[in-house]
């Protein structure tokens, strides 16, 4: 370990002086003075022609942000801002000498299509957060909540606001009306807000801003200009109540003899969503009996490496303001799957039940697909004194499966009544240059399924962030803690699960204790980095981040959070040289270096990897990038599922992508990846192609195809069997092919009435061969790690392999054939109409088909995909109507 620690120190010594040489420019902060609306009310028609608008001056003098940073924009932009007791009014004048070239393409809300203008409002004036309102010339609205000084843009925030646009021969104009109830602000008599206005000219991919903020600054909200003149704005107690009614019909294959599968189900449900402003800057969101039937289906995923799948959150209640509860153990620079480790993973709430009933032959089961959410509440906001507060609590129903035995029915518990809680608190100090915070999560379950589930699970953390040198340098870190409590059986199960594997042979730092009723773990992340600074002559800026992450062996987050594995110490360093101004043939370019090292808590080196990658945007708006990764050393503590650590083959990988100009009516993307394992030990080939077609402004079609082949010569885990009083770990060669096609369509009848389609046929097929048992998993030579069965030792019959290892003519052990053919098709067709602000009507058709062609291994893979994905035998069609009406106060 000493040589790797020395390497880390040498990298730090080289990085820090080079970075400290960078300075920062001082740019004057602009000010705009607004006035209270007087006289004739504003009629929102997109034409700021009312006399009332003459009460304030035009603001302007924009500066180009991209591509020619710091230069005058090709077309000027002006704006005016007024207010009254209820609304903030904004007028835009987007002058364009080539008005016939204005791009008017449309899209769903938050798609940000074509030419647009945007205002960011830091109404807290905390210089870290802002509310963003974007308006396309086509009338499509977009809105985001900005946090972490521009590092996080949450487009799931959906406030109620109004806007109209108008195109004329000299360009286009717009009027915007934002209810003050949608903003958060203090109770000062005279208010100062931070604002930034950006215009995009799509045909040039040019962006200009009112307050110039150099890209090399590495910040955003903290450099906004200021809005003055706001006086005596009253507090608006935002109250929004949105009851909903859903009618759903499910049509599926009828199963003879199964009383629960007659081919058709129907239900009528209702619920309530609400939003109440408790104070000027704190708001309560709640939902009762929520329904998320309009949400797009998850993409198909199948893993054979043992790690759990991560699915992003798609349910509106949980994704809005989710940035408040985002608490990662690592950050973006750490790379790989480890970005997914979270203390709060909202998909745990309402997930599939954990238990399954005990059944006998001939019995039928009605099993709930998801745990019902009885209700949830979320309290969030930020006070004028710099306190950010987030509290979320949810309760899920006790779920039971119904078992039918020739007309006699019984019920068995498959998920206990459960309470979920997460609380987040942060405090800004020194104008947001220092931030300290903490988080606490809790899961409490009633008795039931005590042999497999924890009775309670808690986690918490404290974190800090400090900026200096005009926020271009930062140091940040967190410390986390977890504790799970339960029966001896449940805690033993946790000790031996894939994430922990305390039974792993040769592990000095862990051991199984079957008498324990709790586990306590710790972890954390510490990093230092530079996000900006003074640019060089070619606009180049040096950035870097380096850090370390720890996860102790007993750390357990998967009741409320998401954790791939414990018992690791990870170090990473990233250095980037970014050219942000046009030069030669480039609009911008980036060069990056990364390295990663990993150890377990026993001091064993697990992983060593180096990467160099480059990316460029060309003057014709094409984009391309390539990278090379070298992995000289890799040991997995998880691959053998507890049988011991195993050395994985070293190798080298190459990646490449090219994107054509997305301003065109037809554009595409190509992605290629190739990995070579040394000594002919593994091969990964991956290719992806996506074509986007915009036949006319209201229609966008996307068709994508992805192909992946993963071949490993010998080290894919298959099974564990008993032999002569010991365990044999069986491995094999695997050749896995995965193909998916993805189609999307968005058609705008109006900016508020859209038709969207998503469909994805998917197939994955791992085929195994050349089985062996693990004999010396850590030796350097791959062939010496395993003892391959001879043809005389292994035979196959009726889905099972039989092994006569000692050659005495009798079967010593057996294992099931691991090959499978998984075919699935998922699709959604959604008609969404926002018939009044905040009130929506949905018409949804969802289709799912998981084929029973599990053993169809010899059919060509594309034939198997198309023969089974669209066959009607296992189709399940769900038709849903959802109607919401939002009452505003």
CSV table of C-alpha atoms in Angstrom, one decimal, residues 563-715:
chain,number,residue,atom,x,y,z
A,563,UNK,CA,-25.4,0.6,-1.6
A,564,UNK,CA,-23.7,-1.7,-4.0
A,565,UNK,CA,-21.1,-3.1,-1.6
A,566,UNK,CA,-19.4,-2.4,1.7
A,567,UNK,CA,-15.9,-3.0,3.1
A,568,UNK,CA,-14.0,-0.7,0.7
A,569,UNK,CA,-11.6,2.2,0.7
A,570,UNK,CA,-11.6,4.1,-2.6
A,571,UNK,CA,-9.2,6.8,-3.8
A,572,UNK,CA,-9.6,8.8,-7.0
A,573,UNK,CA,-8.0,11.7,-8.7
A,574,UNK,CA,-9.3,13.6,-11.7
A,575,UNK,CA,-7.5,16.4,-13.6
A,576,UNK,CA,-9.1,18.3,-16.4
A,577,UNK,CA,-7.8,20.8,-18.9
A,578,UNK,CA,-10.8,22.5,-20.4
A,579,UNK,CA,-10.7,24.9,-23.4
A,580,UNK,CA,-13.9,26.9,-23.2
A,581,UNK,CA,-13.3,29.4,-26.0
A,582,UNK,CA,-13.3,28.6,-29.8
A,583,UNK,CA,-9.9,27.9,-31.3
A,584,UNK,CA,-8.8,26.3,-34.6
A,585,UNK,CA,-11.7,23.9,-35.6
A,586,UNK,CA,-13.1,23.7,-32.1
A,587,UNK,CA,-15.9,25.5,-30.2
A,588,UNK,CA,-14.6,23.9,-27.0
A,589,UNK,CA,-12.5,20.9,-25.9
A,590,UNK,CA,-11.7,19.0,-22.8
A,591,UNK,CA,-8.8,16.7,-21.8
A,592,UNK,CA,-9.1,14.6,-18.7
A,593,UNK,CA,-7.0,12.2,-16.7
A,594,UNK,CA,-8.4,9.9,-14.0
A,595,UNK,CA,-7.0,7.2,-11.7
A,596,UNK,CA,-8.7,5.0,-9.1
A,597,UNK,CA,-7.4,2.7,-6.4
A,598,UNK,CA,-9.4,0.5,-4.0
A,599,UNK,CA,-8.6,-1.5,-0.9
A,600,UNK,CA,-10.7,-3.5,1.6
A,601,UNK,CA,-10.5,-3.0,5.3
A,602,UNK,CA,-8.1,-5.9,5.6
A,603,UNK,CA,-5.5,-3.9,3.7
A,604,UNK,CA,-5.8,-6.0,0.5
A,605,UNK,CA,-5.4,-4.0,-2.7
A,606,UNK,CA,-8.5,-4.6,-4.9
A,607,UNK,CA,-8.3,-2.3,-7.8
A,608,UNK,CA,-6.0,-0.1,-9.9
A,609,UNK,CA,-7.1,1.8,-13.0
A,610,UNK,CA,-6.0,4.7,-15.1
A,611,UNK,CA,-7.9,6.6,-17.7
A,612,UNK,CA,-7.4,9.4,-20.3
A,613,UNK,CA,-10.2,10.8,-22.3
A,614,UNK,CA,-10.8,13.8,-24.6
A,615,UNK,CA,-13.9,15.5,-25.8
A,616,UNK,CA,-14.5,18.3,-28.4
A,617,UNK,CA,-17.3,20.3,-29.9
A,618,UNK,CA,-16.5,21.4,-33.4
A,619,UNK,CA,-17.4,24.7,-35.0
A,620,UNK,CA,-20.1,22.9,-37.1
A,621,UNK,CA,-21.6,21.7,-33.7
A,622,UNK,CA,-20.6,18.1,-34.1
A,623,UNK,CA,-19.3,16.5,-31.0
A,624,UNK,CA,-16.8,13.7,-30.6
A,625,UNK,CA,-14.8,12.0,-27.8
A,626,UNK,CA,-12.5,9.1,-27.1
A,627,UNK,CA,-10.8,7.5,-24.2
A,628,UNK,CA,-8.4,4.8,-23.1
A,629,UNK,CA,-8.6,2.9,-19.8
A,630,UNK,CA,-5.9,0.6,-18.5
A,631,UNK,CA,-6.8,-1.7,-15.6
A,632,UNK,CA,-3.5,-3.5,-14.5
A,633,UNK,CA,-4.9,-5.0,-11.3
A,634,UNK,CA,-8.4,-6.2,-10.2
A,635,UNK,CA,-9.5,-8.4,-7.3
A,636,UNK,CA,-13.1,-8.9,-6.5
A,637,UNK,CA,-14.4,-9.8,-3.0
A,638,UNK,CA,-17.9,-10.4,-4.3
A,639,UNK,CA,-17.5,-12.4,-7.5
A,640,UNK,CA,-17.4,-15.8,-5.8
A,641,UNK,CA,-20.3,-14.9,-3.5
A,642,UNK,CA,-18.4,-15.5,-0.3
A,643,UNK,CA,-16.1,-18.3,-1.3
A,644,UNK,CA,-13.1,-16.0,-1.2
A,645,UNK,CA,-11.4,-13.2,-3.2
A,646,UNK,CA,-10.7,-13.7,-6.8
A,647,UNK,CA,-8.3,-12.1,-9.1
A,648,UNK,CA,-9.9,-10.7,-12.3
A,649,UNK,CA,-8.0,-10.4,-15.6
A,650,UNK,CA,-6.2,-7.2,-16.3
A,651,UNK,CA,-7.0,-5.4,-19.6
A,652,UNK,CA,-7.3,-2.2,-21.6
A,653,UNK,CA,-10.4,-0.5,-23.0
A,654,UNK,CA,-11.2,2.0,-25.6
A,655,UNK,CA,-14.3,4.2,-26.0
A,656,UNK,CA,-15.4,6.5,-28.8
A,657,UNK,CA,-18.5,8.5,-29.6
A,658,UNK,CA,-19.6,11.0,-32.2
A,659,UNK,CA,-22.8,13.2,-32.2
A,660,UNK,CA,-23.9,15.1,-35.3
A,661,UNK,CA,-25.4,18.6,-35.2
A,662,UNK,CA,-28.6,18.4,-33.1
A,663,UNK,CA,-29.8,21.6,-34.7
A,664,UNK,CA,-30.6,19.7,-37.9
A,665,UNK,CA,-33.9,18.0,-38.7
A,666,UNK,CA,-32.1,14.7,-38.7
A,667,UNK,CA,-29.2,14.0,-36.4
A,668,UNK,CA,-27.6,11.0,-34.7
A,669,UNK,CA,-25.3,9.6,-32.2
A,670,UNK,CA,-22.8,6.7,-32.4
A,671,UNK,CA,-21.2,5.1,-29.3
A,672,UNK,CA,-18.5,2.4,-29.4
A,673,UNK,CA,-16.7,0.5,-26.6
A,674,UNK,CA,-14.2,-2.2,-26.7
A,675,UNK,CA,-12.4,-4.0,-23.9
A,676,UNK,CA,-9.6,-6.5,-24.3
A,677,UNK,CA,-8.6,-8.7,-21.4
A,678,UNK,CA,-4.9,-9.7,-21.4
A,679,UNK,CA,-4.0,-13.3,-22.2
A,680,UNK,CA,-7.3,-13.7,-24.2
A,681,UNK,CA,-9.2,-13.6,-20.9
A,682,UNK,CA,-12.2,-11.5,-21.8
A,683,UNK,CA,-13.7,-9.4,-24.6
A,684,UNK,CA,-16.4,-6.7,-24.4
A,685,UNK,CA,-17.9,-5.2,-27.6
A,686,UNK,CA,-20.5,-2.6,-27.3
A,687,UNK,CA,-22.1,-0.4,-30.0
A,688,UNK,CA,-25.0,2.1,-29.9
A,689,UNK,CA,-26.8,4.1,-32.6
A,690,UNK,CA,-29.5,6.7,-32.1
A,691,UNK,CA,-31.2,8.6,-34.9
A,692,UNK,CA,-33.4,11.6,-34.1
A,693,UNK,CA,-35.8,13.0,-36.7
A,694,UNK,CA,-37.7,16.3,-36.5
A,695,UNK,CA,-40.0,16.2,-39.6
A,696,UNK,CA,-41.7,19.4,-38.4
A,697,UNK,CA,-41.5,21.6,-35.3
A,698,UNK,CA,-44.2,19.7,-33.4
A,699,UNK,CA,-42.9,16.2,-33.9
A,700,UNK,CA,-39.8,14.6,-32.6
A,701,UNK,CA,-38.9,10.9,-33.3
A,702,UNK,CA,-36.0,9.0,-31.8
A,703,UNK,CA,-34.9,5.5,-32.7
A,704,UNK,CA,-32.0,3.8,-30.9
A,705,UNK,CA,-30.3,0.4,-31.0
A,706,UNK,CA,-27.7,-1.0,-28.6
A,707,UNK,CA,-25.7,-4.2,-28.9
A,708,UNK,CA,-23.4,-5.6,-26.2
A,709,UNK,CA,-21.4,-8.8,-26.1
A,710,UNK,CA,-19.5,-9.7,-23.0
A,711,UNK,CA,-17.3,-12.8,-23.1
A,712,UNK,CA,-15.3,-14.0,-20.1
A,713,UNK,CA,-13.0,-17.0,-20.5
A,714,UNK,CA,-13.4,-18.8,-17.2
A,715,UNK,CA,-14.3,-16.7,-14.2
